[in-house]
mmCIF file of C-alpha atoms and ligand atoms in Angstrom:
data_model
loop_
_atom_site.group_PDB
_atom_site.id
_atom_site.type_symbol
_atom_site.label_atom_id
_atom_site.label_comp_id
_atom_site.label_asym_id
_atom_site.label_seq_id
_atom_site.Cartn_x
_atom_site.Cartn_y
_atom_site.Cartn_z
ATOM 1 C CA MET Z 1 -3.521 27.870 5.314
ATOM 2 C CA ASN Z 2 -6.344 28.755 3.055
ATOM 3 C CA THR Z 3 -7.045 26.302 -0.096
ATOM 4 C CA GLY Z 4 -10.804 26.147 -0.254
ATOM 5 C CA ARG Z 5 -10.693 22.813 1.757
ATOM 6 C CA ARG Z 6 -13.294 22.222 4.775
ATOM 7 C CA THR Z 7 -11.067 21.696 8.269
ATOM 8 C CA ILE Z 8 -11.496 18.299 9.245
ATOM 9 C CA VAL Z 9 -9.061 17.757 12.057
ATOM 10 C CA ARG Z 10 -6.308 19.016 13.670
ATOM 11 C CA LEU Z 11 -2.881 17.977 13.551
ATOM 12 C CA GLU Z 12 -0.436 20.607 14.531
ATOM 13 C CA GLY Z 13 2.463 19.034 16.145
ATOM 14 C CA ARG Z 14 2.207 15.469 13.840
ATOM 15 C CA THR Z 15 5.593 14.651 11.772
ATOM 16 C CA ALA Z 16 3.764 12.508 8.581
ATOM 17 C CA LEU Z 17 5.126 10.787 5.990
ATOM 18 C CA VAL Z 18 3.787 9.727 3.172
ATOM 19 C CA THR Z 19 5.125 7.394 0.070
ATOM 20 C CA GLY Z 20 4.558 8.141 -3.261
ATOM 21 C CA ALA Z 21 3.914 11.296 -2.698
ATOM 22 C CA ALA Z 22 4.915 12.968 -6.185
ATOM 23 C CA GLN Z 23 1.626 12.423 -7.690
ATOM 24 C CA GLY Z 24 -1.677 11.194 -7.443
ATOM 25 C CA ILE Z 25 -3.960 10.501 -3.978
ATOM 26 C CA GLY Z 26 -0.379 10.407 -2.612
ATOM 27 C CA ALA Z 27 0.192 14.692 -3.584
ATOM 28 C CA HIS Z 28 -3.894 15.011 -2.265
ATOM 29 C CA ILE Z 29 -3.061 13.369 1.167
ATOM 30 C CA ALA Z 30 0.693 15.253 1.762
ATOM 31 C CA GLU Z 31 -1.019 18.268 1.254
ATOM 32 C CA GLY Z 32 -4.601 17.622 3.080
ATOM 33 C CA LEU Z 33 -2.176 16.840 6.247
ATOM 34 C CA ALA Z 34 0.049 19.940 5.934
ATOM 35 C CA ARG Z 35 -3.227 21.352 5.153
ATOM 36 C CA GLU Z 36 -4.743 20.494 8.728
ATOM 37 C CA GLY Z 37 -1.291 21.475 10.759
ATOM 38 C CA ALA Z 38 1.586 18.397 10.190
ATOM 39 C CA ARG Z 39 4.944 18.918 8.698
ATOM 40 C CA VAL Z 40 5.054 16.506 5.686
ATOM 41 C CA ALA Z 41 7.585 14.646 3.961
ATOM 42 C CA VAL Z 42 6.595 13.929 0.742
ATOM 43 C CA THR Z 43 8.949 11.256 -0.579
ATOM 44 C CA ASP Z 44 8.515 9.369 -3.800
ATOM 45 C CA ILE Z 45 11.114 7.417 -6.941
ATOM 46 C CA GLN Z 46 10.134 11.206 -8.635
ATOM 47 C CA PRO Z 47 10.808 14.740 -7.862
ATOM 48 C CA THR Z 48 8.320 15.726 -5.470
ATOM 49 C CA ASP Z 49 9.031 19.577 -5.828
ATOM 50 C CA PRO Z 50 6.058 21.141 -7.106
ATOM 51 C CA VAL Z 51 4.070 18.875 -4.141
ATOM 52 C CA VAL Z 52 6.453 20.246 -1.590
ATOM 53 C CA GLU Z 53 6.290 24.048 -3.389
ATOM 54 C CA SER Z 54 2.603 23.842 -3.349
ATOM 55 C CA ILE Z 55 2.124 22.631 0.569
ATOM 56 C CA ARG Z 56 4.813 25.810 1.494
ATOM 57 C CA ALA Z 57 2.640 28.194 -0.746
ATOM 58 C CA ASN Z 58 0.057 27.368 1.501
ATOM 59 C CA GLY Z 59 1.566 28.239 4.125
ATOM 60 C CA GLY Z 60 2.363 24.121 5.068
ATOM 61 C CA THR Z 61 6.038 22.588 5.980
ATOM 62 C CA ALA Z 62 6.746 20.533 3.951
ATOM 63 C CA VAL Z 63 10.357 18.451 3.058
ATOM 64 C CA GLY Z 64 10.673 16.376 -0.150
ATOM 65 C CA ILE Z 65 12.687 12.861 0.514
ATOM 66 C CA HIS Z 66 13.634 10.784 -2.691
ATOM 67 C CA LEU Z 67 12.421 7.313 -0.917
ATOM 68 C CA ASP Z 68 12.076 4.031 -2.518
ATOM 69 C CA VAL Z 69 9.684 1.645 -0.906
ATOM 70 C CA THR Z 70 11.561 -1.232 -2.263
ATOM 71 C CA SER Z 71 15.425 0.082 -0.532
ATOM 72 C CA GLU Z 72 16.384 -1.190 3.246
ATOM 73 C CA VAL Z 73 18.779 1.133 3.444
ATOM 74 C CA GLY Z 74 17.033 4.105 1.752
ATOM 75 C CA VAL Z 75 13.535 3.786 3.724
ATOM 76 C CA ALA Z 76 16.268 3.534 7.299
ATOM 77 C CA ASP Z 77 18.033 7.127 6.300
ATOM 78 C CA ALA Z 78 14.667 8.685 4.843
ATOM 79 C CA PHE Z 79 13.031 7.886 8.315
ATOM 80 C CA ALA Z 80 16.392 8.887 9.956
ATOM 81 C CA ARG Z 81 16.396 12.061 7.578
ATOM 82 C CA VAL Z 82 13.125 12.998 9.138
ATOM 83 C CA GLU Z 83 13.960 12.501 12.783
ATOM 84 C CA GLU Z 84 16.935 14.772 12.319
ATOM 85 C CA LEU Z 85 14.635 17.087 11.031
ATOM 86 C CA TRP Z 86 11.480 17.450 12.979
ATOM 87 C CA GLY Z 87 11.428 14.413 15.547
ATOM 88 C CA PRO Z 88 10.128 10.838 15.394
ATOM 89 C CA VAL Z 89 7.118 10.456 12.641
ATOM 90 C CA ASP Z 90 3.763 10.385 14.101
ATOM 91 C CA ILE Z 91 1.758 9.422 10.919
ATOM 92 C CA LEU Z 92 3.011 7.113 7.876
ATOM 93 C CA VAL Z 93 0.898 6.497 4.898
ATOM 94 C CA ASN Z 94 1.792 2.990 2.657
ATOM 95 C CA ASN Z 95 0.489 5.088 -0.713
ATOM 96 C CA ALA Z 96 2.741 4.362 -2.979
ATOM 97 C CA ALA Z 97 2.289 1.484 -5.611
ATOM 98 C CA LEU Z 98 2.286 -0.231 -8.405
ATOM 99 C CA GLY Z 99 -0.634 -0.709 -10.637
ATOM 100 C CA THR Z 100 0.869 -2.669 -13.374
ATOM 101 C CA PRO Z 101 0.933 -5.210 -15.148
ATOM 102 C CA VAL Z 102 -2.572 -6.123 -16.925
ATOM 103 C CA ALA Z 103 -2.422 -9.722 -18.240
ATOM 104 C CA LEU Z 104 -4.106 -13.234 -16.901
ATOM 105 C CA VAL Z 105 -2.518 -15.579 -14.907
ATOM 106 C CA ARG Z 106 -1.387 -17.276 -18.139
ATOM 107 C CA ASP Z 107 1.065 -14.719 -19.204
ATOM 108 C CA LEU Z 108 2.316 -13.012 -16.750
ATOM 109 C CA GLU Z 109 6.106 -12.202 -16.469
ATOM 110 C CA LEU Z 110 7.240 -13.709 -13.268
ATOM 111 C CA ASP Z 111 9.566 -10.016 -13.122
ATOM 112 C CA ALA Z 112 6.853 -8.346 -13.761
ATOM 113 C CA TRP Z 113 4.722 -10.335 -11.259
ATOM 114 C CA GLU Z 114 7.637 -9.908 -7.984
ATOM 115 C CA ARG Z 115 8.318 -5.760 -8.582
ATOM 116 C CA THR Z 116 4.269 -5.476 -7.953
ATOM 117 C CA LEU Z 117 4.695 -7.422 -4.682
ATOM 118 C CA LYS Z 118 8.040 -5.569 -4.062
ATOM 119 C CA VAL Z 119 7.012 -2.031 -4.045
ATOM 120 C CA ASN Z 120 2.967 -2.682 -2.897
ATOM 121 C CA LEU Z 121 3.600 -4.884 -0.568
ATOM 122 C CA THR Z 122 7.668 -5.808 0.568
ATOM 123 C CA GLY Z 123 7.488 -1.581 -0.070
ATOM 124 C CA THR Z 124 4.518 -1.596 2.855
ATOM 125 C CA MET Z 125 6.201 -3.557 5.349
ATOM 126 C CA LEU Z 126 10.005 -1.888 5.499
ATOM 127 C CA CYS Z 127 8.155 1.504 5.656
ATOM 128 C CA THR Z 128 6.144 0.238 8.733
ATOM 129 C CA ARG Z 129 8.597 -1.283 10.195
ATOM 130 C CA ALA Z 130 11.046 1.740 10.009
ATOM 131 C CA ALA Z 131 8.194 3.862 11.374
ATOM 132 C CA LEU Z 132 7.328 1.463 14.700
ATOM 133 C CA ARG Z 133 10.717 2.121 15.362
ATOM 134 C CA GLN Z 134 10.309 5.464 15.778
ATOM 135 C CA MET Z 135 6.689 4.837 17.297
ATOM 136 C CA THR Z 136 6.827 2.647 19.958
ATOM 137 C CA GLY Z 137 6.499 4.547 23.320
ATOM 138 C CA ARG Z 138 4.683 7.348 21.224
ATOM 139 C CA PRO Z 139 0.789 6.160 21.871
ATOM 140 C CA GLY Z 140 -1.427 8.092 19.603
ATOM 141 C CA SER Z 141 1.055 7.217 16.359
ATOM 142 C CA THR Z 142 -0.911 5.991 13.635
ATOM 143 C CA VAL Z 143 0.166 3.817 10.096
ATOM 144 C CA ILE Z 144 -2.062 4.435 7.370
ATOM 145 C CA ASN Z 145 -2.533 1.796 4.447
ATOM 146 C CA ILE Z 146 -3.748 2.908 1.126
ATOM 147 C CA ALA Z 147 -5.094 -0.710 -0.536
ATOM 148 C CA SER Z 148 -7.873 -1.041 -2.847
ATOM 149 C CA ASN Z 149 -11.423 -2.016 -3.528
ATOM 150 C CA VAL Z 150 -9.962 -5.084 -5.189
ATOM 151 C CA ALA Z 151 -8.320 -5.539 -1.792
ATOM 152 C CA LYS Z 152 -11.819 -7.328 -1.299
ATOM 153 C CA ARG Z 153 -12.526 -9.029 -4.620
ATOM 154 C CA GLY Z 154 -11.035 -10.558 -7.487
ATOM 155 C CA LEU Z 155 -10.491 -7.886 -10.758
ATOM 156 C CA PRO Z 156 -9.120 -10.107 -14.022
ATOM 157 C CA HIS Z 157 -5.990 -9.480 -15.317
ATOM 158 C CA ARG Z 158 -4.450 -7.462 -12.119
ATOM 159 C CA SER Z 159 -3.777 -10.723 -10.443
ATOM 160 C CA ALA Z 160 -0.181 -9.271 -8.727
ATOM 161 C CA TYR Z 161 -1.656 -5.788 -7.793
ATOM 162 C CA VAL Z 162 -5.174 -7.569 -6.447
ATOM 163 C CA ALA Z 163 -2.555 -10.405 -3.866
ATOM 164 C CA SER Z 164 -1.093 -7.593 -2.970
ATOM 165 C CA LYS Z 165 -3.821 -5.390 -1.638
ATOM 166 C CA TRP Z 166 -5.005 -8.221 -0.040
ATOM 167 C CA ALA Z 167 -2.159 -8.853 1.238
ATOM 168 C CA VAL Z 168 -1.334 -5.586 2.977
ATOM 169 C CA LEU Z 169 -5.460 -6.021 5.044
ATOM 170 C CA GLY Z 170 -3.350 -9.103 6.433
ATOM 171 C CA LEU Z 171 -0.401 -7.082 7.405
ATOM 172 C CA THR Z 172 -2.854 -4.001 8.779
ATOM 173 C CA GLN Z 173 -4.504 -6.950 10.503
ATOM 174 C CA THR Z 174 -1.494 -8.192 12.266
ATOM 175 C CA LEU Z 175 0.085 -5.224 12.788
ATOM 176 C CA ALA Z 176 -2.941 -3.810 14.311
ATOM 177 C CA LEU Z 177 -2.920 -6.765 16.900
ATOM 178 C CA GLU Z 178 1.396 -5.987 17.846
ATOM 179 C CA THR Z 179 1.106 -2.100 18.003
ATOM 180 C CA ALA Z 180 -2.559 -2.157 19.995
ATOM 181 C CA LEU Z 181 -0.998 -1.880 23.675
ATOM 182 C CA ASP Z 182 1.520 0.639 22.670
ATOM 183 C CA GLY Z 183 -1.223 2.765 21.976
ATOM 184 C CA ILE Z 184 -0.393 2.751 17.845
ATOM 185 C CA ARG Z 185 -3.142 2.080 15.069
ATOM 186 C CA VAL Z 186 -2.784 0.722 11.710
ATOM 187 C CA ASN Z 187 -5.666 0.973 9.375
ATOM 188 C CA THR Z 188 -6.046 0.502 5.778
ATOM 189 C CA VAL Z 189 -8.146 2.606 3.069
ATOM 190 C CA CYS Z 190 -9.622 0.739 0.487
ATOM 191 C CA PRO Z 191 -10.386 3.134 -2.673
ATOM 192 C CA GLY Z 192 -12.699 2.658 -5.534
ATOM 193 C CA PRO Z 193 -11.390 3.718 -8.999
ATOM 194 C CA VAL Z 194 -10.230 7.596 -8.634
ATOM 195 C CA GLU Z 195 -8.786 9.459 -11.593
ATOM 196 C CA THR Z 196 -5.166 9.741 -11.750
ATOM 197 C CA PRO Z 197 -2.473 8.874 -14.122
ATOM 198 C CA HIS Z 198 -2.623 5.567 -11.855
ATOM 199 C CA LEU Z 199 -5.904 4.699 -13.586
ATOM 200 C CA ASP Z 200 -4.984 5.899 -16.677
ATOM 201 C CA GLU Z 201 -2.164 3.569 -17.453
ATOM 202 C CA VAL Z 202 -3.893 0.747 -15.958
ATOM 203 C CA MET Z 203 -7.447 1.893 -18.157
ATOM 204 C CA ARG Z 204 -4.863 1.549 -21.156
ATOM 205 C CA GLY Z 205 -3.783 -1.811 -20.036
ATOM 206 C CA HIS Z 206 -7.513 -2.865 -19.739
ATOM 207 C CA ALA Z 207 -8.618 -1.615 -22.756
ATOM 208 C CA GLU Z 208 -5.645 -3.622 -24.514
ATOM 209 C CA ALA Z 209 -5.994 -6.542 -22.511
ATOM 210 C CA GLU Z 210 -9.508 -6.650 -22.652
ATOM 211 C CA GLY Z 211 -10.140 -5.268 -26.484
ATOM 212 C CA THR Z 212 -11.972 -2.060 -26.087
ATOM 213 C CA THR Z 213 -11.131 1.177 -25.928
ATOM 214 C CA VAL Z 214 -10.722 3.332 -22.763
ATOM 215 C CA GLU Z 215 -13.810 4.857 -22.698
ATOM 216 C CA GLY Z 216 -15.448 1.863 -22.581
ATOM 217 C CA ILE Z 217 -13.360 0.721 -19.829
ATOM 218 C CA ALA Z 218 -14.055 4.068 -18.152
ATOM 219 C CA GLU Z 219 -17.570 3.921 -18.254
ATOM 220 C CA GLN Z 220 -17.972 0.240 -17.234
ATOM 221 C CA TRP Z 221 -15.848 1.565 -14.225
ATOM 222 C CA ARG Z 222 -18.052 4.597 -13.539
ATOM 223 C CA THR Z 223 -20.882 2.637 -14.047
ATOM 224 C CA SER Z 224 -19.955 -0.681 -11.579
ATOM 225 C CA ALA Z 225 -19.952 1.855 -8.464
ATOM 226 C CA PRO Z 226 -24.057 2.552 -7.327
ATOM 227 C CA ILE Z 227 -22.917 6.229 -6.760
ATOM 228 C CA GLY Z 228 -21.846 6.332 -10.766
ATOM 229 C CA ARG Z 229 -18.930 8.158 -10.317
ATOM 230 C CA PHE Z 230 -15.477 7.987 -9.867
ATOM 231 C CA ILE Z 231 -13.914 8.992 -6.689
ATOM 232 C CA ASP Z 232 -12.510 12.510 -5.811
ATOM 233 C CA ALA Z 233 -8.775 12.214 -4.613
ATOM 234 C CA ARG Z 234 -9.876 14.431 -1.775
ATOM 235 C CA GLU Z 235 -13.051 11.760 -0.605
ATOM 236 C CA VAL Z 236 -9.865 9.454 -0.294
ATOM 237 C CA VAL Z 237 -8.030 12.238 1.562
ATOM 238 C CA ASP Z 238 -10.824 13.121 4.105
ATOM 239 C CA VAL Z 239 -10.625 9.566 4.818
ATOM 240 C CA CYS Z 240 -6.906 9.303 6.330
ATOM 241 C CA LEU Z 241 -7.017 12.645 8.409
ATOM 242 C CA PHE Z 242 -10.171 10.877 10.164
ATOM 243 C CA LEU Z 243 -7.417 7.963 10.957
ATOM 244 C CA ALA Z 244 -4.667 10.276 11.095
ATOM 245 C CA SER Z 245 -6.464 12.125 14.023
ATOM 246 C CA ASP Z 246 -7.558 11.541 17.702
ATOM 247 C CA ALA Z 247 -10.748 11.641 16.407
ATOM 248 C CA SER Z 248 -10.703 7.628 14.980
ATOM 249 C CA SER Z 249 -9.196 6.678 18.276
ATOM 250 C CA ALA Z 250 -10.907 3.476 18.831
ATOM 251 C CA LEU Z 251 -10.339 2.578 15.020
ATOM 252 C CA THR Z 252 -7.665 -0.020 14.259
ATOM 253 C CA GLY Z 253 -7.291 -3.170 11.983
ATOM 254 C CA GLU Z 254 -9.835 -2.021 9.791
ATOM 255 C CA ALA Z 255 -10.251 -2.166 5.763
ATOM 256 C CA ILE Z 256 -12.409 1.675 4.964
ATOM 257 C CA ASN Z 257 -14.125 1.300 1.396
ATOM 258 C CA VAL Z 258 -14.149 4.692 0.005
ATOM 259 C CA SER Z 259 -15.939 3.137 -3.042
ATOM 260 C CA GLY Z 260 -18.981 4.497 -3.567
ATOM 261 C CA GLY Z 261 -20.928 1.715 -2.534
ATOM 262 C CA LEU Z 262 -18.705 -0.752 -4.898
ATOM 263 C CA VAL Z 263 -17.771 -2.939 -2.364
ATOM 264 C CA MET Z 264 -19.557 -2.880 0.868
ATOM 265 C CA SER Z 265 -18.113 -5.178 3.360
HETATM 266 N N1 NAD R 1 -6.274 5.515 -8.804
HETATM 267 C C1 NAD R 1 -6.993 4.586 -8.337
HETATM 268 O O1 NAD R 1 -8.046 3.824 -8.791
HETATM 269 C C2 NAD R 1 -6.408 3.509 -6.940
HETATM 270 C C3 NAD R 1 -7.860 3.041 -6.670
HETATM 271 C C4 NAD R 1 -7.978 2.373 -5.381
HETATM 272 C C5 NAD R 1 -6.677 2.058 -4.817
HETATM 273 N N2 NAD R 1 -5.289 3.346 -5.596
HETATM 274 C C6 NAD R 1 -4.418 3.126 -5.219
HETATM 275 O O2 NAD R 1 -3.984 5.063 -4.199
HETATM 276 C C7 NAD R 1 -2.351 4.728 -4.149
HETATM 277 C C8 NAD R 1 -1.696 5.308 -5.089
HETATM 278 O O3 NAD R 1 -2.413 5.824 -6.414
HETATM 279 P P1 NAD R 1 -2.818 6.656 -7.652
HETATM 280 O O4 NAD R 1 -3.713 6.683 -8.378
HETATM 281 O O5 NAD R 1 -2.433 7.918 -7.050
HETATM 282 O O6 NAD R 1 -1.088 6.038 -8.094
HETATM 283 P P2 NAD R 1 -0.310 7.170 -8.789
HETATM 284 O O7 NAD R 1 0.350 6.139 -9.853
HETATM 285 O O8 NAD R 1 -0.281 8.117 -9.672
HETATM 286 O O9 NAD R 1 1.035 7.521 -7.803
HETATM 287 C C9 NAD R 1 1.570 6.084 -7.054
HETATM 288 C C10 NAD R 1 2.979 7.272 -6.837
HETATM 289 O O10 NAD R 1 3.883 6.308 -6.424
HETATM 290 C C11 NAD R 1 5.128 6.569 -6.747
HETATM 291 N N3 NAD R 1 6.473 4.436 -6.505
HETATM 292 C C12 NAD R 1 6.127 3.915 -7.393
HETATM 293 N N4 NAD R 1 6.929 2.879 -7.145
HETATM 294 C C13 NAD R 1 8.124 3.363 -5.893
HETATM 295 C C14 NAD R 1 8.602 3.244 -5.226
HETATM 296 N N5 NAD R 1 8.961 1.630 -5.858
HETATM 297 N N6 NAD R 1 8.514 3.944 -4.495
HETATM 298 C C15 NAD R 1 8.578 4.713 -3.818
HETATM 299 N N7 NAD R 1 7.699 5.688 -4.225
HETATM 300 C C16 NAD R 1 6.945 4.579 -5.560
HETATM 301 C C17 NAD R 1 5.273 6.137 -8.118
HETATM 302 O O11 NAD R 1 6.354 7.073 -8.759
HETATM 303 C C18 NAD R 1 4.068 8.001 -7.639
HETATM 304 O O12 NAD R 1 3.897 9.392 -8.031
HETATM 305 C C19 NAD R 1 -1.807 3.736 -4.547
HETATM 306 O O13 NAD R 1 -1.477 2.226 -2.765
HETATM 307 C C20 NAD R 1 -2.866 2.760 -5.456
HETATM 308 O O14 NAD R 1 -3.184 1.377 -5.865
HETATM 309 C C21 NAD R 1 -5.426 3.799 -6.570
#
């Protein structure tokens, strides 16, 4: 398979499941895992056909599965389907998330808060639980959670998102302790701003909430990172590939920043 990107790791014979992979970072992760040889279940609440077709067109192996990460039954069904097709899941990437609402806590609707926590945190737990039921007894399996740079700091107007991502770090550390002796690794990636539909939506929300323009917010966020630019989704993918592979065999419970220096601890 040749997509012009350099090879970093080989994942032949591995089965991966990526959530929220119809677009944005998740789609890039699914394509990256397939490029390195993994069989990839591309899952989302949106149609995943374009991503599946692109993987297959490049010689990779993929299946599209409709999966709402907040549905306990839906999660169980999706993992059962993958196991039936290819065997147990070796690599889970919990990527699905909501970036909204964009509002001060004093104006926050309870429904919006709960929806974000349900997708970003409960969805991560449900998928990880289903994965661990297949991974236990299979050392070398890995779970990669996509959090955010705001898992390590606060951000006005984004309390639900920020709280959910901090919680994902706590869940990651707990899971790492629970699974380390089984040879299973659980890590988190904390990206800075990456240009995706998610970023567009939240920048529009911030512009409205802060009485400025989307261009103004984009400039502020671009220049707040020492590298002075947004992160390319492929830079997040490279770290995920490293974490998915045996090259990171001693890493578990980590929260790796891919933020161009925006956060450093
Ligand atoms: N884009 C950024 O700047 C940025 C920065 C830091 C972290 N992140 C994180 O990276 C991940 C991907 O972000 P993105 O920018 O690609 O987002 P995106 O909004 O472009 O894509 C998210 C995907 O998740 C799916 N999704 C939403 N609810 C779902 C549900 N209940 N079940 C299954 N899928 C669901 C959406 O349909 C969408 O395809 C998220 O975890 C996000 O928090 C993004």
